[in-house]
PDB file of C-alpha atoms and ligand atoms in Angstrom:
ATOM      1  CA  UNK A  13       0.000   0.000   0.000  1.00 76.00           C
ATOM      2  CA  UNK A  14       1.490   3.331  -1.012  1.00 85.00           C
ATOM      3  CA  UNK A  15       2.672   5.686   1.710  1.00 83.00           C
ATOM      4  CA  UNK A  16       0.322   8.288   0.239  1.00 79.00           C
ATOM      5  CA  UNK A  17      -2.583   6.038   1.224  1.00 81.00           C
ATOM      6  CA  UNK A  18      -1.300   4.712   4.566  1.00 86.00           C
ATOM      7  CA  UNK A  19       0.820   7.065   6.706  1.00 86.00           C
ATOM      8  CA  UNK A  20       4.026   5.373   7.858  1.00 86.00           C
ATOM      9  CA  UNK A  21       3.549   6.612  11.431  1.00 88.00           C
ATOM     10  CA  UNK A  22      -0.040   5.529  11.869  1.00 88.00           C
ATOM     11  CA  UNK A  23      -0.699   2.348  13.850  1.00 85.00           C
ATOM     12  CA  UNK A  24      -3.013   1.041  16.528  1.00 84.00           C
ATOM     13  CA  UNK A  25      -1.377   1.212  19.968  1.00 80.00           C
ATOM     14  CA  UNK A  26      -3.743  -1.409  21.341  1.00 81.00           C
ATOM     15  CA  UNK A  27      -2.134  -4.819  21.897  1.00 83.00           C
ATOM     16  CA  UNK A  28       1.360  -3.419  21.264  1.00 87.00           C
ATOM     17  CA  UNK A  29       3.868  -5.270  23.436  1.00 92.00           C
ATOM     18  CA  UNK A  30       5.583  -3.391  26.266  1.00 94.00           C
ATOM     19  CA  UNK A  31       9.266  -3.887  25.494  1.00 97.00           C
ATOM     20  CA  UNK A  32      10.762  -2.825  28.834  1.00 98.00           C
ATOM     21  CA  UNK A  33      12.727  -6.087  29.033  1.00 98.00           C
ATOM     22  CA  UNK A  34      13.864  -6.169  25.405  1.00 98.00           C
ATOM     23  CA  UNK A  35      17.166  -4.993  23.901  1.00 98.00           C
ATOM     24  CA  UNK A  36      17.356  -3.388  20.482  1.00 99.00           C
ATOM     25  CA  UNK A  37      20.181  -2.727  18.046  1.00 99.00           C
ATOM     26  CA  UNK A  38      19.803   0.093  15.538  1.00 99.00           C
ATOM     27  CA  UNK A  39      22.261   0.235  12.629  1.00 99.00           C
ATOM     28  CA  UNK A  40      22.247   3.590  10.812  1.00 99.00           C
ATOM     29  CA  UNK A  41      23.701   4.379   7.381  1.00 98.00           C
ATOM     30  CA  UNK A  42      25.699   7.636   7.183  1.00 98.00           C
ATOM     31  CA  UNK A  43      24.686   8.253   3.564  1.00 98.00           C
ATOM     32  CA  UNK A  44      21.876  10.866   3.325  1.00 98.00           C
ATOM     33  CA  UNK A  45      22.497  11.745   6.971  1.00 98.00           C
ATOM     34  CA  UNK A  46      19.683  14.334   7.167  1.00 98.00           C
ATOM     35  CA  UNK A  47      17.179  11.603   6.290  1.00 98.00           C
ATOM     36  CA  UNK A  48      18.718   8.698   8.218  1.00 98.00           C
ATOM     37  CA  UNK A  49      19.048  10.733  11.417  1.00 98.00           C
ATOM     38  CA  UNK A  50      15.355  11.637  11.175  1.00 98.00           C
ATOM     39  CA  UNK A  51      14.505   7.964  10.655  1.00 98.00           C
ATOM     40  CA  UNK A  52      16.692   6.987  13.622  1.00 98.00           C
ATOM     41  CA  UNK A  53      15.003   9.550  15.860  1.00 98.00           C
ATOM     42  CA  UNK A  54      11.602   8.229  14.847  1.00 98.00           C
ATOM     43  CA  UNK A  55      12.578   4.653  15.622  1.00 98.00           C
ATOM     44  CA  UNK A  56      14.271   5.585  18.911  1.00 98.00           C
ATOM     45  CA  UNK A  57      11.347   7.634  20.204  1.00 98.00           C
ATOM     46  CA  UNK A  58       8.840   4.974  19.169  1.00 98.00           C
ATOM     47  CA  UNK A  59      10.746   2.292  21.068  1.00 98.00           C
ATOM     48  CA  UNK A  60      10.847   4.521  24.171  1.00 98.00           C
ATOM     49  CA  UNK A  61       7.119   5.211  23.819  1.00 97.00           C
ATOM     50  CA  UNK A  62       6.465   1.479  24.152  1.00 96.00           C
ATOM     51  CA  UNK A  63       8.615   0.978  27.237  1.00 97.00           C
ATOM     52  CA  UNK A  64      12.113   0.378  25.914  1.00 98.00           C
ATOM     53  CA  UNK A  65      14.903   1.556  28.226  1.00 98.00           C
ATOM     54  CA  UNK A  66      17.507   3.952  26.781  1.00 98.00           C
ATOM     55  CA  UNK A  67      20.272   1.658  28.006  1.00 98.00           C
ATOM     56  CA  UNK A  68      18.712  -1.171  26.005  1.00 98.00           C
ATOM     57  CA  UNK A  69      18.940   0.612  22.663  1.00 98.00           C
ATOM     58  CA  UNK A  70      22.377   0.161  21.065  1.00 98.00           C
ATOM     59  CA  UNK A  71      23.268   2.315  18.049  1.00 98.00           C
ATOM     60  CA  UNK A  72      25.963   1.625  15.466  1.00 98.00           C
ATOM     61  CA  UNK A  73      26.661   3.414  12.165  1.00 98.00           C
ATOM     62  CA  UNK A  74      27.828   2.082   8.792  1.00 99.00           C
ATOM     63  CA  UNK A  75      29.090   4.066   5.776  1.00 98.00           C
ATOM     64  CA  UNK A  76      26.196   3.274   3.431  1.00 98.00           C
ATOM     65  CA  UNK A  77      23.072   1.177   3.053  1.00 98.00           C
ATOM     66  CA  UNK A  78      25.026  -1.565   1.292  1.00 98.00           C
ATOM     67  CA  UNK A  79      26.865  -2.135   4.600  1.00 99.00           C
ATOM     68  CA  UNK A  80      23.622  -2.495   6.565  1.00 99.00           C
ATOM     69  CA  UNK A  81      23.560  -6.257   5.955  1.00 98.00           C
ATOM     70  CA  UNK A  82      26.945  -6.841   7.584  1.00 99.00           C
ATOM     71  CA  UNK A  83      26.357  -4.234  10.276  1.00 99.00           C
ATOM     72  CA  UNK A  84      23.006  -5.854  10.994  1.00 98.00           C
ATOM     73  CA  UNK A  85      24.671  -9.252  11.198  1.00 98.00           C
ATOM     74  CA  UNK A  86      27.318  -8.040  13.648  1.00 98.00           C
ATOM     75  CA  UNK A  87      24.467  -6.678  15.765  1.00 98.00           C
ATOM     76  CA  UNK A  88      22.173  -9.714  15.414  1.00 98.00           C
ATOM     77  CA  UNK A  89      24.884 -12.207  16.383  1.00 98.00           C
ATOM     78  CA  UNK A  90      25.030 -10.640  19.838  1.00 98.00           C
ATOM     79  CA  UNK A  91      22.928 -13.015  21.959  1.00 98.00           C
ATOM     80  CA  UNK A  92      21.476 -10.282  24.197  1.00 98.00           C
ATOM     81  CA  UNK A  93      20.046  -8.329  21.241  1.00 98.00           C
ATOM     82  CA  UNK A  94      16.375  -9.204  20.736  1.00 98.00           C
ATOM     83  CA  UNK A  95      15.751  -7.280  17.527  1.00 98.00           C
ATOM     84  CA  UNK A  96      17.710  -5.195  15.012  1.00 99.00           C
ATOM     85  CA  UNK A  97      16.506  -2.184  13.030  1.00 99.00           C
ATOM     86  CA  UNK A  98      18.488  -1.228   9.919  1.00 99.00           C
ATOM     87  CA  UNK A  99      18.106   2.417   8.875  1.00 98.00           C
ATOM     88  CA  UNK A 100      19.081   3.742   5.449  1.00 98.00           C
ATOM     89  CA  UNK A 101      18.078   5.870   2.491  1.00 98.00           C
ATOM     90  CA  UNK A 102      19.082   5.004  -1.076  1.00 98.00           C
ATOM     91  CA  UNK A 103      18.197   7.770  -3.564  1.00 98.00           C
ATOM     92  CA  UNK A 104      17.931   6.950  -7.274  1.00 98.00           C
ATOM     93  CA  UNK A 105      20.840   8.449  -9.250  1.00 98.00           C
ATOM     94  CA  UNK A 106      21.683   8.393 -12.943  1.00 98.00           C
ATOM     95  CA  UNK A 107      22.859   4.790 -13.065  1.00 98.00           C
ATOM     96  CA  UNK A 108      21.770   1.297 -12.048  1.00 98.00           C
ATOM     97  CA  UNK A 109      23.851   1.531  -8.851  1.00 98.00           C
ATOM     98  CA  UNK A 110      20.591   2.246  -6.988  1.00 98.00           C
ATOM     99  CA  UNK A 111      19.118  -1.071  -8.080  1.00 98.00           C
ATOM    100  CA  UNK A 112      22.155  -3.085  -7.031  1.00 98.00           C
ATOM    101  CA  UNK A 113      22.285  -1.497  -3.568  1.00 98.00           C
ATOM    102  CA  UNK A 114      18.564  -1.853  -2.930  1.00 98.00           C
ATOM    103  CA  UNK A 115      18.445  -5.456  -4.052  1.00 98.00           C
ATOM    104  CA  UNK A 116      21.568  -6.372  -2.084  1.00 98.00           C
ATOM    105  CA  UNK A 117      20.498  -4.771   1.169  1.00 98.00           C
ATOM    106  CA  UNK A 118      16.934  -6.101   1.019  1.00 98.00           C
ATOM    107  CA  UNK A 119      18.158  -9.648   0.446  1.00 98.00           C
ATOM    108  CA  UNK A 120      21.038  -9.248   2.863  1.00 98.00           C
ATOM    109  CA  UNK A 121      18.862  -8.100   5.741  1.00 98.00           C
ATOM    110  CA  UNK A 122      16.402 -10.893   5.036  1.00 98.00           C
ATOM    111  CA  UNK A 123      19.215 -13.436   5.151  1.00 98.00           C
ATOM    112  CA  UNK A 124      20.466 -12.113   8.499  1.00 98.00           C
ATOM    113  CA  UNK A 125      17.027 -12.322  10.107  1.00 98.00           C
ATOM    114  CA  UNK A 126      16.614 -15.921   8.950  1.00 98.00           C
ATOM    115  CA  UNK A 127      20.181 -16.892   9.938  1.00 98.00           C
ATOM    116  CA  UNK A 128      19.907 -15.527  13.478  1.00 98.00           C
ATOM    117  CA  UNK A 129      16.180 -16.261  13.852  1.00 98.00           C
ATOM    118  CA  UNK A 130      15.340 -12.809  15.165  1.00 98.00           C
ATOM    119  CA  UNK A 131      13.672  -9.686  13.749  1.00 98.00           C
ATOM    120  CA  UNK A 132      16.020  -7.641  11.528  1.00 98.00           C
ATOM    121  CA  UNK A 133      13.878  -4.827  10.187  1.00 98.00           C
ATOM    122  CA  UNK A 134      14.270  -3.195   6.749  1.00 98.00           C
ATOM    123  CA  UNK A 135      14.007   0.467   7.676  1.00 98.00           C
ATOM    124  CA  UNK A 136      15.439   1.612   4.338  1.00 98.00           C
ATOM    125  CA  UNK A 137      13.871   4.281   2.133  1.00 98.00           C
ATOM    126  CA  UNK A 138      14.358   3.825  -1.615  1.00 98.00           C
ATOM    127  CA  UNK A 139      13.031   7.099  -3.077  1.00 98.00           C
ATOM    128  CA  UNK A 140      13.415   8.572  -6.508  1.00 98.00           C
ATOM    129  CA  UNK A 141      14.100  12.033  -5.100  1.00 98.00           C
ATOM    130  CA  UNK A 142      15.295  13.714  -1.909  1.00 98.00           C
ATOM    131  CA  UNK A 143      11.826  15.236  -1.499  1.00 98.00           C
ATOM    132  CA  UNK A 144      10.235  11.786  -1.481  1.00 98.00           C
ATOM    133  CA  UNK A 145      12.759  10.788   1.177  1.00 98.00           C
ATOM    134  CA  UNK A 146      12.029  13.778   3.405  1.00 98.00           C
ATOM    135  CA  UNK A 147       8.283  13.209   3.006  1.00 98.00           C
ATOM    136  CA  UNK A 148       8.840   9.738   4.576  1.00 98.00           C
ATOM    137  CA  UNK A 149      11.290  10.837   7.281  1.00 98.00           C
ATOM    138  CA  UNK A 150       8.891  12.900   9.350  1.00 97.00           C
ATOM    139  CA  UNK A 151       7.117  14.690   6.522  1.00 97.00           C
ATOM    140  CA  UNK A 152       3.626  14.386   5.062  1.00 97.00           C
ATOM    141  CA  UNK A 153       3.806  10.604   4.761  1.00 97.00           C
ATOM    142  CA  UNK A 154       5.074  10.032   8.293  1.00 97.00           C
ATOM    143  CA  UNK A 155       8.326   8.484   9.450  1.00 98.00           C
ATOM    144  CA  UNK A 156       9.660   5.148   8.203  1.00 98.00           C
ATOM    145  CA  UNK A 157      11.617   4.906  11.426  1.00 98.00           C
ATOM    146  CA  UNK A 158       8.387   4.806  13.425  1.00 98.00           C
ATOM    147  CA  UNK A 159       7.130   2.018  11.203  1.00 97.00           C
ATOM    148  CA  UNK A 160      10.379   0.060  11.539  1.00 98.00           C
ATOM    149  CA  UNK A 161      10.271   0.261  15.347  1.00 98.00           C
ATOM    150  CA  UNK A 162       6.647  -0.852  15.555  1.00 97.00           C
ATOM    151  CA  UNK A 163       7.428  -3.685  13.163  1.00 97.00           C
ATOM    152  CA  UNK A 164      10.248  -4.862  15.452  1.00 98.00           C
ATOM    153  CA  UNK A 165       7.941  -4.717  18.488  1.00 97.00           C
ATOM    154  CA  UNK A 166       5.157  -6.593  16.712  1.00 96.00           C
ATOM    155  CA  UNK A 167       7.580  -9.326  15.634  1.00 97.00           C
ATOM    156  CA  UNK A 168       8.778  -9.723  19.226  1.00 97.00           C
ATOM    157  CA  UNK A 169       5.159 -10.284  20.168  1.00 95.00           C
ATOM    158  CA  UNK A 170       4.661 -12.988  17.534  1.00 94.00           C
TER     159      UNK A 170
HETATM  160  N1  LIG B 218      24.192   6.277  -3.225  1.00 71.09           N
HETATM  161  C1  LIG B 218      23.888   5.807  -1.974  1.00 71.09           C
HETATM  162  C2  LIG B 218      24.723   4.927  -1.280  1.00 71.09           C
HETATM  163  N2  LIG B 218      25.889   4.512  -1.844  1.00 71.09           N
HETATM  164  C3  LIG B 218      26.957   3.879  -1.069  1.00 71.09           C
HETATM  165  C4  LIG B 218      26.710   2.373  -0.841  1.00 71.09           C
HETATM  166  O1  LIG B 218      25.678   2.153   0.106  1.00 71.09           O
HETATM  167  C5  LIG B 218      27.992   1.712  -0.319  1.00 71.09           C
HETATM  168  O2  LIG B 218      28.363   2.325   0.901  1.00 71.09           O
HETATM  169  C6  LIG B 218      29.118   1.817  -1.322  1.00 71.09           C
HETATM  170  O3  LIG B 218      28.683   1.277  -2.565  1.00 71.09           O
HETATM  171  C7  LIG B 218      30.368   1.067  -0.847  1.00 71.09           C
HETATM  172  O4  LIG B 218      30.065  -0.271  -0.559  1.00 71.09           O
HETATM  173  N3  LIG B 218      24.384   4.481  -0.060  1.00 71.09           N
HETATM  174  C8  LIG B 218      23.214   4.886   0.532  1.00 71.09           C
HETATM  175  O5  LIG B 218      22.912   4.476   1.664  1.00 71.09           O
HETATM  176  N4  LIG B 218      22.383   5.750  -0.119  1.00 71.09           N
HETATM  177  C9  LIG B 218      22.675   6.217  -1.364  1.00 71.09           C
HETATM  178  O6  LIG B 218      21.882   7.013  -1.932  1.00 71.09           O
HETATM  179  C1  LIG B 219      22.227   4.995  -5.248  1.00 71.09           C
HETATM  180  C2  LIG B 219      23.559   5.542  -5.517  1.00 71.09           C
HETATM  181  O1  LIG B 219      24.599   4.954  -5.243  1.00 71.09           O
HETATM  182  C3  LIG B 219      23.569   6.812  -6.295  1.00 71.09           C
HETATM  183  O2  LIG B 219      23.761   7.898  -5.414  1.00 71.09           O
HETATM  184  C4  LIG B 219      24.707   6.809  -7.302  1.00 71.09           C
HETATM  185  O3  LIG B 219      24.401   7.848  -8.179  1.00 71.09           O
HETATM  186  P1  LIG B 219      24.666   7.627  -9.726  1.00 71.09           P
HETATM  187  O4  LIG B 219      23.811   6.422 -10.148  1.00 71.09           O
HETATM  188  O5  LIG B 219      24.200   8.916 -10.371  1.00 71.09           O
HETATM  189  O6  LIG B 219      26.143   7.372  -9.874  1.00 71.09           O
END
């Protein structure tokens, strides 16, 4: 469902797990820092809003979204981490590089979640333009970071 139809920050708070006893890892790409920091803040605040303790949210950064798979794996392999959120923003350029990064990181993050049998959330924007990115990082379509955090919480309540 397009973000223009369903706001990324809208969700029902009923039956959302209290995650006071859970530990989260958030891996943030440095590329498009204005966007990824906004996504991180959305995820961080959403986790706190549902009971997560600040000391139980571990942040690491990676150079770009392509490195989110390995950064997510290094986080997921830590036994005390209950869920991982990978934050990135890949903006379409002039070449096919966009496609290779997006495909690699989507498959890579999926592989990590299956390998370590724990939620590893794809909190990566793949917009055509910077405006589309900002619209989804706290703009008119909400914040993908909020959505990623709620997704992690819902998976922990599976
Ligand atoms: N163009 C974007 C990149 N490119 C960098 C790659 O993610 C990677 O770090 C590089 O290819 C070296 O392995 N990364 C983003 O996150 N967003 C972009 O728009
Ligand atoms: C997604 C990218 O790596 C992108 O920024 C590269 O831009 P270009 O395809 O114009 O080289």
